[in-house]
């Protein structure tokens, strides 16, 4: 099964992608995570992407399309993948269609996670991540069971993203409305789009997505 998770910053794409990857044996492909890794490693792509990401703008279509085209060919993607944060422009969606056709792969569903802008600012400014295993937490909505210790791996170091301040979140939201929302129309026409209410709690959002997937003929 090959899926896209579509939604504004903070909607829960990463949170749900991790849960779905585990329950369905899919590989999570987050262009945001891949770009942050490139920035941290100081690769050529990382150097090009760094400032754009810190401003909350989109990295060029060519760069992200190139990253995804290469990654989808890796053997671990053969049993299914979950795109988290890609595509984000109509040009990226068209390129993805061409890549999938060329590789004889299909897209089973596009899950749109809907949420209100104000709640998203609160979610993103309260977010932190385990530095060791990458699990995401939130100061209010998803605290570790024991303060300061990761539930998953026992790690005690946490990181915050550079673009997770209120000003940058607001520009990321503007970019989403201007450049990514048109994809809802792009995918809406052919029955592949499933929309879920991302304002509910994490488990309820997950349940809605699982119900939408159960209805697919895969
Ligand atoms: P990316 O890393 O994709 O960031 P984003 O789209 O802004 O989304 P986030 O990762 O911030 O949010 P999320 O939806 O994953 O939410 P999460 O699950 O963490 O992209 C970053 C940058 O990279 C872009 O700005 C751009 O520059 C570049 N980039 C990436 N892809 C690109 C592309 N294709 N083209 C061009 N440029 C690209 O949840 C957020 C918080 O809320 C967490 O703390 C979580 O615990 C909590 N939470 C989650 N769900 C719920 C819930 N239901 N209720 C309460 N709390 C919840
Ligand atoms: Mg994310
Ligand atoms: Zn951890």
PDB file of N, CA, C and O in Angstrom, residues 41-111:
ATOM      1  N   UNK A  41      23.983  17.183   8.213  1.00  0.00           N
ATOM      2  CA  UNK A  41      25.199  16.563   7.675  1.00  0.00           C
ATOM      3  C   UNK A  41      26.014  17.547   6.836  1.00  0.00           C
ATOM      4  O   UNK A  41      27.134  17.231   6.429  1.00  0.00           O
ATOM      5  N   UNK A  42      25.428  18.711   6.533  1.00  0.00           N
ATOM      6  CA  UNK A  42      26.139  19.719   5.745  1.00  0.00           C
ATOM      7  C   UNK A  42      26.358  19.323   4.292  1.00  0.00           C
ATOM      8  O   UNK A  42      27.312  19.771   3.666  1.00  0.00           O
ATOM      9  N   UNK A  43      25.464  18.485   3.736  1.00  0.00           N
ATOM     10  CA  UNK A  43      25.597  18.109   2.323  1.00  0.00           C
ATOM     11  C   UNK A  43      25.240  19.305   1.432  1.00  0.00           C
ATOM     12  O   UNK A  43      24.697  20.307   1.915  1.00  0.00           O
ATOM     13  N   UNK A  44      25.490  19.150   0.131  1.00  0.00           N
ATOM     14  CA  UNK A  44      25.199  20.251  -0.802  1.00  0.00           C
ATOM     15  C   UNK A  44      23.716  20.642  -0.743  1.00  0.00           C
ATOM     16  O   UNK A  44      23.368  21.819  -0.693  1.00  0.00           O
ATOM     17  N   UNK A  45      22.853  19.631  -0.721  1.00  0.00           N
ATOM     18  CA  UNK A  45      21.409  19.894  -0.634  1.00  0.00           C
ATOM     19  C   UNK A  45      21.095  20.603   0.691  1.00  0.00           C
ATOM     20  O   UNK A  45      20.332  21.563   0.730  1.00  0.00           O
ATOM     21  N   UNK A  46      21.721  20.148   1.762  1.00  0.00           N
ATOM     22  CA  UNK A  46      21.492  20.752   3.078  1.00  0.00           C
ATOM     23  C   UNK A  46      21.870  22.227   3.089  1.00  0.00           C
ATOM     24  O   UNK A  46      21.132  23.062   3.630  1.00  0.00           O
ATOM     25  N   UNK A  47      22.989  22.525   2.492  1.00  0.00           N
ATOM     26  CA  UNK A  47      23.454  23.930   2.454  1.00  0.00           C
ATOM     27  C   UNK A  47      22.444  24.782   1.680  1.00  0.00           C
ATOM     28  O   UNK A  47      22.082  25.874   2.078  1.00  0.00           O
ATOM     29  N   UNK A  48      21.943  24.217   0.570  1.00  0.00           N
ATOM     30  CA  UNK A  48      20.963  24.968  -0.233  1.00  0.00           C
ATOM     31  C   UNK A  48      19.634  25.144   0.494  1.00  0.00           C
ATOM     32  O   UNK A  48      18.955  26.145   0.331  1.00  0.00           O
ATOM     33  N   UNK A  49      19.243  24.135   1.296  1.00  0.00           N
ATOM     34  CA  UNK A  49      17.897  24.137   1.886  1.00  0.00           C
ATOM     35  C   UNK A  49      17.809  24.901   3.207  1.00  0.00           C
ATOM     36  O   UNK A  49      16.728  25.366   3.590  1.00  0.00           O
ATOM     37  N   UNK A  50      18.917  25.024   3.900  1.00  0.00           N
ATOM     38  CA  UNK A  50      18.905  25.486   5.294  1.00  0.00           C
ATOM     39  C   UNK A  50      18.120  26.789   5.512  1.00  0.00           C
ATOM     40  O   UNK A  50      17.158  26.824   6.283  1.00  0.00           O
ATOM     41  N   UNK A  51      18.509  27.841   4.796  1.00  0.00           N
ATOM     42  CA  UNK A  51      17.873  29.135   5.062  1.00  0.00           C
ATOM     43  C   UNK A  51      16.411  29.160   4.622  1.00  0.00           C
ATOM     44  O   UNK A  51      15.570  29.766   5.281  1.00  0.00           O
ATOM     45  N   UNK A  52      16.119  28.490   3.526  1.00  0.00           N
ATOM     46  CA  UNK A  52      14.729  28.418   3.058  1.00  0.00           C
ATOM     47  C   UNK A  52      13.853  27.784   4.134  1.00  0.00           C
ATOM     48  O   UNK A  52      12.762  28.274   4.431  1.00  0.00           O
ATOM     49  N   UNK A  53      14.326  26.715   4.732  1.00  0.00           N
ATOM     50  CA  UNK A  53      13.548  26.032   5.765  1.00  0.00           C
ATOM     51  C   UNK A  53      13.406  26.911   7.004  1.00  0.00           C
ATOM     52  O   UNK A  53      12.343  26.945   7.621  1.00  0.00           O
ATOM     53  N   UNK A  54      14.455  27.617   7.346  1.00  0.00           N
ATOM     54  CA  UNK A  54      14.371  28.475   8.538  1.00  0.00           C
ATOM     55  C   UNK A  54      13.396  29.635   8.340  1.00  0.00           C
ATOM     56  O   UNK A  54      12.824  30.140   9.294  1.00  0.00           O
ATOM     57  N   UNK A  55      13.191  30.028   7.077  1.00  0.00           N
ATOM     58  CA  UNK A  55      12.194  31.074   6.801  1.00  0.00           C
ATOM     59  C   UNK A  55      10.789  30.488   6.701  1.00  0.00           C
ATOM     60  O   UNK A  55       9.814  31.216   6.620  1.00  0.00           O
ATOM     61  N   UNK A  56      10.680  29.168   6.661  1.00  0.00           N
ATOM     62  CA  UNK A  56       9.371  28.523   6.550  1.00  0.00           C
ATOM     63  C   UNK A  56       8.859  28.469   5.130  1.00  0.00           C
ATOM     64  O   UNK A  56       7.671  28.273   4.889  1.00  0.00           O
ATOM     65  N   UNK A  57       9.771  28.639   4.173  1.00  0.00           N
ATOM     66  CA  UNK A  57       9.356  28.568   2.768  1.00  0.00           C
ATOM     67  C   UNK A  57       9.659  27.186   2.195  1.00  0.00           C
ATOM     68  O   UNK A  57      10.336  26.380   2.834  1.00  0.00           O
ATOM     69  N   UNK A  58       9.192  26.941   0.973  1.00  0.00           N
ATOM     70  CA  UNK A  58       9.408  25.624   0.381  1.00  0.00           C
ATOM     71  C   UNK A  58      10.755  25.544  -0.328  1.00  0.00           C
ATOM     72  O   UNK A  58      11.146  26.455  -1.053  1.00  0.00           O
ATOM     73  N   UNK A  59      11.413  24.443  -0.136  1.00  0.00           N
ATOM     74  CA  UNK A  59      12.638  24.121  -0.862  1.00  0.00           C
ATOM     75  C   UNK A  59      12.216  23.859  -2.326  1.00  0.00           C
ATOM     76  O   UNK A  59      11.074  23.465  -2.580  1.00  0.00           O
ATOM     77  N   UNK A  60      13.132  24.057  -3.271  1.00  0.00           N
ATOM     78  CA  UNK A  60      12.730  23.985  -4.688  1.00  0.00           C
ATOM     79  C   UNK A  60      12.189  22.596  -5.060  1.00  0.00           C
ATOM     80  O   UNK A  60      12.632  21.574  -4.531  1.00  0.00           O
ATOM     81  N   UNK A  61      11.232  22.612  -5.979  1.00  0.00           N
ATOM     82  CA  UNK A  61      10.627  21.360  -6.441  1.00  0.00           C
ATOM     83  C   UNK A  61      11.692  20.371  -6.919  1.00  0.00           C
ATOM     84  O   UNK A  61      11.638  19.188  -6.597  1.00  0.00           O
ATOM     85  N   UNK A  62      12.668  20.873  -7.691  1.00  0.00           N
ATOM     86  CA  UNK A  62      13.694  19.974  -8.243  1.00  0.00           C
ATOM     87  C   UNK A  62      14.407  19.183  -7.163  1.00  0.00           C
ATOM     88  O   UNK A  62      14.643  17.983  -7.301  1.00  0.00           O
ATOM     89  N   UNK A  63      14.763  19.856  -6.081  1.00  0.00           N
ATOM     90  CA  UNK A  63      15.494  19.169  -5.005  1.00  0.00           C
ATOM     91  C   UNK A  63      14.643  18.073  -4.385  1.00  0.00           C
ATOM     92  O   UNK A  63      15.071  16.915  -4.294  1.00  0.00           O
ATOM     93  N   UNK A  64      13.416  18.413  -3.971  1.00  0.00           N
ATOM     94  CA  UNK A  64      12.618  17.394  -3.264  1.00  0.00           C
ATOM     95  C   UNK A  64      12.162  16.274  -4.194  1.00  0.00           C
ATOM     96  O   UNK A  64      12.113  15.107  -3.787  1.00  0.00           O
ATOM     97  N   UNK A  65      11.866  16.605  -5.440  1.00  0.00           N
ATOM     98  CA  UNK A  65      11.464  15.552  -6.392  1.00  0.00           C
ATOM     99  C   UNK A  65      12.644  14.588  -6.589  1.00  0.00           C
ATOM    100  O   UNK A  65      12.468  13.364  -6.591  1.00  0.00           O
ATOM    101  N   UNK A  66      13.838  15.139  -6.702  1.00  0.00           N
ATOM    102  CA  UNK A  66      15.030  14.297  -6.858  1.00  0.00           C
ATOM    103  C   UNK A  66      15.221  13.369  -5.667  1.00  0.00           C
ATOM    104  O   UNK A  66      15.489  12.168  -5.836  1.00  0.00           O
ATOM    105  N   UNK A  67      15.038  13.915  -4.456  1.00  0.00           N
ATOM    106  CA  UNK A  67      15.207  13.102  -3.248  1.00  0.00           C
ATOM    107  C   UNK A  67      14.213  11.942  -3.236  1.00  0.00           C
ATOM    108  O   UNK A  67      14.562  10.792  -2.984  1.00  0.00           O
ATOM    109  N   UNK A  68      12.957  12.250  -3.531  1.00  0.00           N
ATOM    110  CA  UNK A  68      11.908  11.216  -3.464  1.00  0.00           C
ATOM    111  C   UNK A  68      12.075  10.178  -4.584  1.00  0.00           C
ATOM    112  O   UNK A  68      11.943   8.969  -4.362  1.00  0.00           O
ATOM    113  N   UNK A  69      12.401  10.646  -5.777  1.00  0.00           N
ATOM    114  CA  UNK A  69      12.553   9.708  -6.904  1.00  0.00           C
ATOM    115  C   UNK A  69      13.618   8.664  -6.573  1.00  0.00           C
ATOM    116  O   UNK A  69      13.449   7.474  -6.861  1.00  0.00           O
ATOM    117  N   UNK A  70      14.693   9.113  -5.933  1.00  0.00           N
ATOM    118  CA  UNK A  70      15.775   8.196  -5.575  1.00  0.00           C
ATOM    119  C   UNK A  70      15.363   7.257  -4.435  1.00  0.00           C
ATOM    120  O   UNK A  70      15.588   6.057  -4.479  1.00  0.00           O
ATOM    121  N   UNK A  71      14.703   7.852  -3.425  1.00  0.00           N
ATOM    122  CA  UNK A  71      14.375   7.083  -2.214  1.00  0.00           C
ATOM    123  C   UNK A  71      13.348   5.972  -2.494  1.00  0.00           C
ATOM    124  O   UNK A  71      13.437   4.876  -1.931  1.00  0.00           O
ATOM    125  N   UNK A  72      12.385   6.276  -3.379  1.00  0.00           N
ATOM    126  CA  UNK A  72      11.325   5.308  -3.685  1.00  0.00           C
ATOM    127  C   UNK A  72      11.873   4.043  -4.339  1.00  0.00           C
ATOM    128  O   UNK A  72      11.272   2.977  -4.276  1.00  0.00           O
ATOM    129  N   UNK A  73      13.046   4.161  -4.951  1.00  0.00           N
ATOM    130  CA  UNK A  73      13.655   3.000  -5.615  1.00  0.00           C
ATOM    131  C   UNK A  73      14.330   2.041  -4.658  1.00  0.00           C
ATOM    132  O   UNK A  73      14.684   0.926  -5.035  1.00  0.00           O
ATOM    133  N   UNK A  74      14.570   2.467  -3.430  1.00  0.00           N
ATOM    134  CA  UNK A  74      15.249   1.597  -2.461  1.00  0.00           C
ATOM    135  C   UNK A  74      14.379   0.361  -2.201  1.00  0.00           C
ATOM    136  O   UNK A  74      13.145   0.454  -2.181  1.00  0.00           O
ATOM    137  N   UNK A  75      15.028  -0.788  -1.981  1.00  0.00           N
ATOM    138  CA  UNK A  75      14.263  -2.041  -1.833  1.00  0.00           C
ATOM    139  C   UNK A  75      13.223  -2.015  -0.708  1.00  0.00           C
ATOM    140  O   UNK A  75      12.157  -2.632  -0.822  1.00  0.00           O
ATOM    141  N   UNK A  76      13.496  -1.273   0.382  1.00  0.00           N
ATOM    142  CA  UNK A  76      12.540  -1.285   1.500  1.00  0.00           C
ATOM    143  C   UNK A  76      11.193  -0.661   1.136  1.00  0.00           C
ATOM    144  O   UNK A  76      10.189  -0.892   1.810  1.00  0.00           O
ATOM    145  N   UNK A  77      11.156   0.120   0.046  1.00  0.00           N
ATOM    146  CA  UNK A  77       9.886   0.752  -0.351  1.00  0.00           C
ATOM    147  C   UNK A  77       8.997  -0.194  -1.159  1.00  0.00           C
ATOM    148  O   UNK A  77       7.840   0.129  -1.436  1.00  0.00           O
ATOM    149  N   UNK A  78       9.539  -1.350  -1.541  1.00  0.00           N
ATOM    150  CA  UNK A  78       8.779  -2.260  -2.403  1.00  0.00           C
ATOM    151  C   UNK A  78       7.497  -2.738  -1.732  1.00  0.00           C
ATOM    152  O   UNK A  78       6.481  -2.955  -2.390  1.00  0.00           O
ATOM    153  N   UNK A  79       7.509  -2.875  -0.401  1.00  0.00           N
ATOM    154  CA  UNK A  79       6.299  -3.387   0.253  1.00  0.00           C
ATOM    155  C   UNK A  79       5.358  -2.267   0.692  1.00  0.00           C
ATOM    156  O   UNK A  79       4.366  -2.530   1.373  1.00  0.00           O
ATOM    157  N   UNK A  80       5.665  -1.039   0.331  1.00  0.00           N
ATOM    158  CA  UNK A  80       4.731   0.056   0.605  1.00  0.00           C
ATOM    159  C   UNK A  80       5.384   1.215   1.323  1.00  0.00           C
ATOM    160  O   UNK A  80       6.267   1.023   2.152  1.00  0.00           O
ATOM    161  N   UNK A  81       4.951   2.430   0.974  1.00  0.00           N
ATOM    162  CA  UNK A  81       5.516   3.608   1.623  1.00  0.00           C
ATOM    163  C   UNK A  81       4.435   4.641   1.899  1.00  0.00           C
ATOM    164  O   UNK A  81       3.344   4.599   1.344  1.00  0.00           O
ATOM    165  N   UNK A  82       4.795   5.540   2.778  1.00  0.00           N
ATOM    166  CA  UNK A  82       3.890   6.559   3.265  1.00  0.00           C
ATOM    167  C   UNK A  82       4.593   7.905   3.125  1.00  0.00           C
ATOM    168  O   UNK A  82       5.587   8.145   3.817  1.00  0.00           O
ATOM    169  N   UNK A  83       4.126   8.730   2.228  1.00  0.00           N
ATOM    170  CA  UNK A  83       4.778  10.021   2.014  1.00  0.00           C
ATOM    171  C   UNK A  83       4.252  11.037   3.029  1.00  0.00           C
ATOM    172  O   UNK A  83       3.047  11.270   3.113  1.00  0.00           O
ATOM    173  N   UNK A  84       5.148  11.611   3.799  1.00  0.00           N
ATOM    174  CA  UNK A  84       4.783  12.570   4.853  1.00  0.00           C
ATOM    175  C   UNK A  84       5.404  13.916   4.486  1.00  0.00           C
ATOM    176  O   UNK A  84       6.603  14.106   4.600  1.00  0.00           O
ATOM    177  N   UNK A  85       4.562  14.831   3.979  1.00  0.00           N
ATOM    178  CA  UNK A  85       5.077  16.156   3.611  1.00  0.00           C
ATOM    179  C   UNK A  85       5.517  16.270   2.159  1.00  0.00           C
ATOM    180  O   UNK A  85       6.130  17.251   1.768  1.00  0.00           O
ATOM    181  N   UNK A  86       5.196  15.315   1.360  1.00  0.00           N
ATOM    182  CA  UNK A  86       5.438  15.342  -0.088  1.00  0.00           C
ATOM    183  C   UNK A  86       4.264  14.636  -0.754  1.00  0.00           C
ATOM    184  O   UNK A  86       3.875  13.585  -0.266  1.00  0.00           O
ATOM    185  N   UNK A  87       3.709  15.138  -1.860  1.00  0.00           N
ATOM    186  CA  UNK A  87       4.012  16.402  -2.525  1.00  0.00           C
ATOM    187  C   UNK A  87       3.405  17.605  -1.804  1.00  0.00           C
ATOM    188  O   UNK A  87       2.488  17.460  -0.998  1.00  0.00           O
ATOM    189  N   UNK A  88       3.927  18.776  -2.109  1.00  0.00           N
ATOM    190  CA  UNK A  88       3.465  20.017  -1.484  1.00  0.00           C
ATOM    191  C   UNK A  88       3.116  21.082  -2.503  1.00  0.00           C
ATOM    192  O   UNK A  88       2.681  22.166  -2.122  1.00  0.00           O
ATOM    193  N   UNK A  89       3.336  20.791  -3.775  1.00  0.00           N
ATOM    194  CA  UNK A  89       2.937  21.710  -4.846  1.00  0.00           C
ATOM    195  C   UNK A  89       2.356  20.838  -5.960  1.00  0.00           C
ATOM    196  O   UNK A  89       2.619  19.626  -6.010  1.00  0.00           O
ATOM    197  N   UNK A  90       1.590  21.477  -6.854  1.00  0.00           N
ATOM    198  CA  UNK A  90       1.015  20.717  -7.965  1.00  0.00           C
ATOM    199  C   UNK A  90       2.147  20.148  -8.835  1.00  0.00           C
ATOM    200  O   UNK A  90       2.067  19.005  -9.295  1.00  0.00           O
ATOM    201  N   UNK A  91       3.221  20.913  -9.008  1.00  0.00           N
ATOM    202  CA  UNK A  91       4.348  20.407  -9.813  1.00  0.00           C
ATOM    203  C   UNK A  91       4.929  19.130  -9.184  1.00  0.00           C
ATOM    204  O   UNK A  91       5.278  18.184  -9.891  1.00  0.00           O
ATOM    205  N   UNK A  92       5.017  19.086  -7.847  1.00  0.00           N
ATOM    206  CA  UNK A  92       5.525  17.873  -7.174  1.00  0.00           C
ATOM    207  C   UNK A  92       4.553  16.710  -7.369  1.00  0.00           C
ATOM    208  O   UNK A  92       4.970  15.564  -7.559  1.00  0.00           O
ATOM    209  N   UNK A  93       3.239  17.001  -7.308  1.00  0.00           N
ATOM    210  CA  UNK A  93       2.241  15.927  -7.476  1.00  0.00           C
ATOM    211  C   UNK A  93       2.315  15.352  -8.889  1.00  0.00           C
ATOM    212  O   UNK A  93       2.228  14.136  -9.086  1.00  0.00           O
ATOM    213  N   UNK A  94       2.489  16.230  -9.870  1.00  0.00           N
ATOM    214  CA  UNK A  94       2.587  15.750 -11.256  1.00  0.00           C
ATOM    215  C   UNK A  94       3.852  14.916 -11.451  1.00  0.00           C
ATOM    216  O   UNK A  94       3.835  13.874 -12.096  1.00  0.00           O
ATOM    217  N   UNK A  95       4.945  15.393 -10.839  1.00  0.00           N
ATOM    218  CA  UNK A  95       6.197  14.629 -10.948  1.00  0.00           C
ATOM    219  C   UNK A  95       6.046  13.270 -10.281  1.00  0.00           C
ATOM    220  O   UNK A  95       6.521  12.255 -10.795  1.00  0.00           O
ATOM    221  N   UNK A  96       5.347  13.233  -9.136  1.00  0.00           N
ATOM    222  CA  UNK A  96       5.149  11.955  -8.443  1.00  0.00           C
ATOM    223  C   UNK A  96       4.350  10.993  -9.311  1.00  0.00           C
ATOM    224  O   UNK A  96       4.699   9.808  -9.423  1.00  0.00           O
ATOM    225  N   UNK A  97       3.288  11.489  -9.935  1.00  0.00           N
ATOM    226  CA  UNK A  97       2.498  10.627 -10.822  1.00  0.00           C
ATOM    227  C   UNK A  97       3.392  10.007 -11.901  1.00  0.00           C
ATOM    228  O   UNK A  97       3.293   8.818 -12.199  1.00  0.00           O
ATOM    229  N   UNK A  98       4.265  10.851 -12.471  1.00  0.00           N
ATOM    230  CA  UNK A  98       5.145  10.363 -13.541  1.00  0.00           C
ATOM    231  C   UNK A  98       6.125   9.311 -12.996  1.00  0.00           C
ATOM    232  O   UNK A  98       6.348   8.272 -13.626  1.00  0.00           O
ATOM    233  N   UNK A  99       6.675   9.562 -11.808  1.00  0.00           N
ATOM    234  CA  UNK A  99       7.635   8.616 -11.205  1.00  0.00           C
ATOM    235  C   UNK A  99       6.936   7.278 -10.939  1.00  0.00           C
ATOM    236  O   UNK A  99       7.457   6.203 -11.251  1.00  0.00           O
ATOM    237  N   UNK A 100       5.724   7.342 -10.362  1.00  0.00           N
ATOM    238  CA  UNK A 100       5.012   6.108 -10.017  1.00  0.00           C
ATOM    239  C   UNK A 100       4.668   5.316 -11.274  1.00  0.00           C
ATOM    240  O   UNK A 100       4.822   4.087 -11.313  1.00  0.00           O
ATOM    241  N   UNK A 101       4.248   6.041 -12.300  1.00  0.00           N
ATOM    242  CA  UNK A 101       3.885   5.352 -13.538  1.00  0.00           C
ATOM    243  C   UNK A 101       5.110   4.646 -14.116  1.00  0.00           C
ATOM    244  O   UNK A 101       5.052   3.483 -14.487  1.00  0.00           O
ATOM    245  N   UNK A 102       6.214   5.360 -14.109  1.00  0.00           N
ATOM    246  CA  UNK A 102       7.448   4.818 -14.676  1.00  0.00           C
ATOM    247  C   UNK A 102       7.916   3.582 -13.909  1.00  0.00           C
ATOM    248  O   UNK A 102       8.470   2.653 -14.469  1.00  0.00           O
ATOM    249  N   UNK A 103       7.694   3.564 -12.607  1.00  0.00           N
ATOM    250  CA  UNK A 103       8.161   2.446 -11.781  1.00  0.00           C
ATOM    251  C   UNK A 103       7.056   1.407 -11.565  1.00  0.00           C
ATOM    252  O   UNK A 103       7.193   0.534 -10.704  1.00  0.00           O
ATOM    253  N   UNK A 104       5.942   1.600 -12.292  1.00  0.00           N
ATOM    254  CA  UNK A 104       4.856   0.645 -12.180  1.00  0.00           C
ATOM    255  C   UNK A 104       4.275   0.532 -10.780  1.00  0.00           C
ATOM    256  O   UNK A 104       3.945  -0.563 -10.312  1.00  0.00           O
ATOM    257  N   UNK A 105       4.188   1.639 -10.092  1.00  0.00           N
ATOM    258  CA  UNK A 105       3.615   1.648  -8.746  1.00  0.00           C
ATOM    259  C   UNK A 105       2.321   2.458  -8.791  1.00  0.00           C
ATOM    260  O   UNK A 105       2.133   3.286  -9.680  1.00  0.00           O
ATOM    261  N   UNK A 106       1.458   2.228  -7.792  1.00  0.00           N
ATOM    262  CA  UNK A 106       0.207   2.979  -7.745  1.00  0.00           C
ATOM    263  C   UNK A 106       0.087   3.703  -6.406  1.00  0.00           C
ATOM    264  O   UNK A 106       0.771   3.370  -5.439  1.00  0.00           O
ATOM    265  N   UNK A 107      -0.812   4.666  -6.391  1.00  0.00           N
ATOM    266  CA  UNK A 107      -1.088   5.416  -5.176  1.00  0.00           C
ATOM    267  C   UNK A 107      -2.440   4.938  -4.677  1.00  0.00           C
ATOM    268  O   UNK A 107      -3.414   4.984  -5.418  1.00  0.00           O
ATOM    269  N   UNK A 108      -2.497   4.437  -3.441  1.00  0.00           N
ATOM    270  CA  UNK A 108      -3.752   3.873  -2.972  1.00  0.00           C
ATOM    271  C   UNK A 108      -4.673   4.904  -2.340  1.00  0.00           C
ATOM    272  O   UNK A 108      -5.880   4.821  -2.463  1.00  0.00           O
ATOM    273  N   UNK A 109      -4.088   5.855  -1.616  1.00  0.00           N
ATOM    274  CA  UNK A 109      -4.942   6.890  -1.019  1.00  0.00           C
ATOM    275  C   UNK A 109      -4.129   8.104  -0.624  1.00  0.00           C
ATOM    276  O   UNK A 109      -2.929   8.018  -0.372  1.00  0.00           O
ATOM    277  N   UNK A 110      -4.830   9.239  -0.595  1.00  0.00           N
ATOM    278  CA  UNK A 110      -4.252  10.483  -0.094  1.00  0.00           C
ATOM    279  C   UNK A 110      -5.084  10.856   1.136  1.00  0.00           C
ATOM    280  O   UNK A 110      -6.289  11.076   1.023  1.00  0.00           O
ATOM    281  N   UNK A 111      -4.452  10.836   2.298  1.00  0.00           N
ATOM    282  CA  UNK A 111      -5.170  11.144   3.533  1.00  0.00           C
ATOM    283  C   UNK A 111      -4.939  12.611   3.873  1.00  0.00           C
ATOM    284  O   UNK A 111      -3.801  13.016   4.137  1.00  0.00           O
TER     285      UNK A 111
END
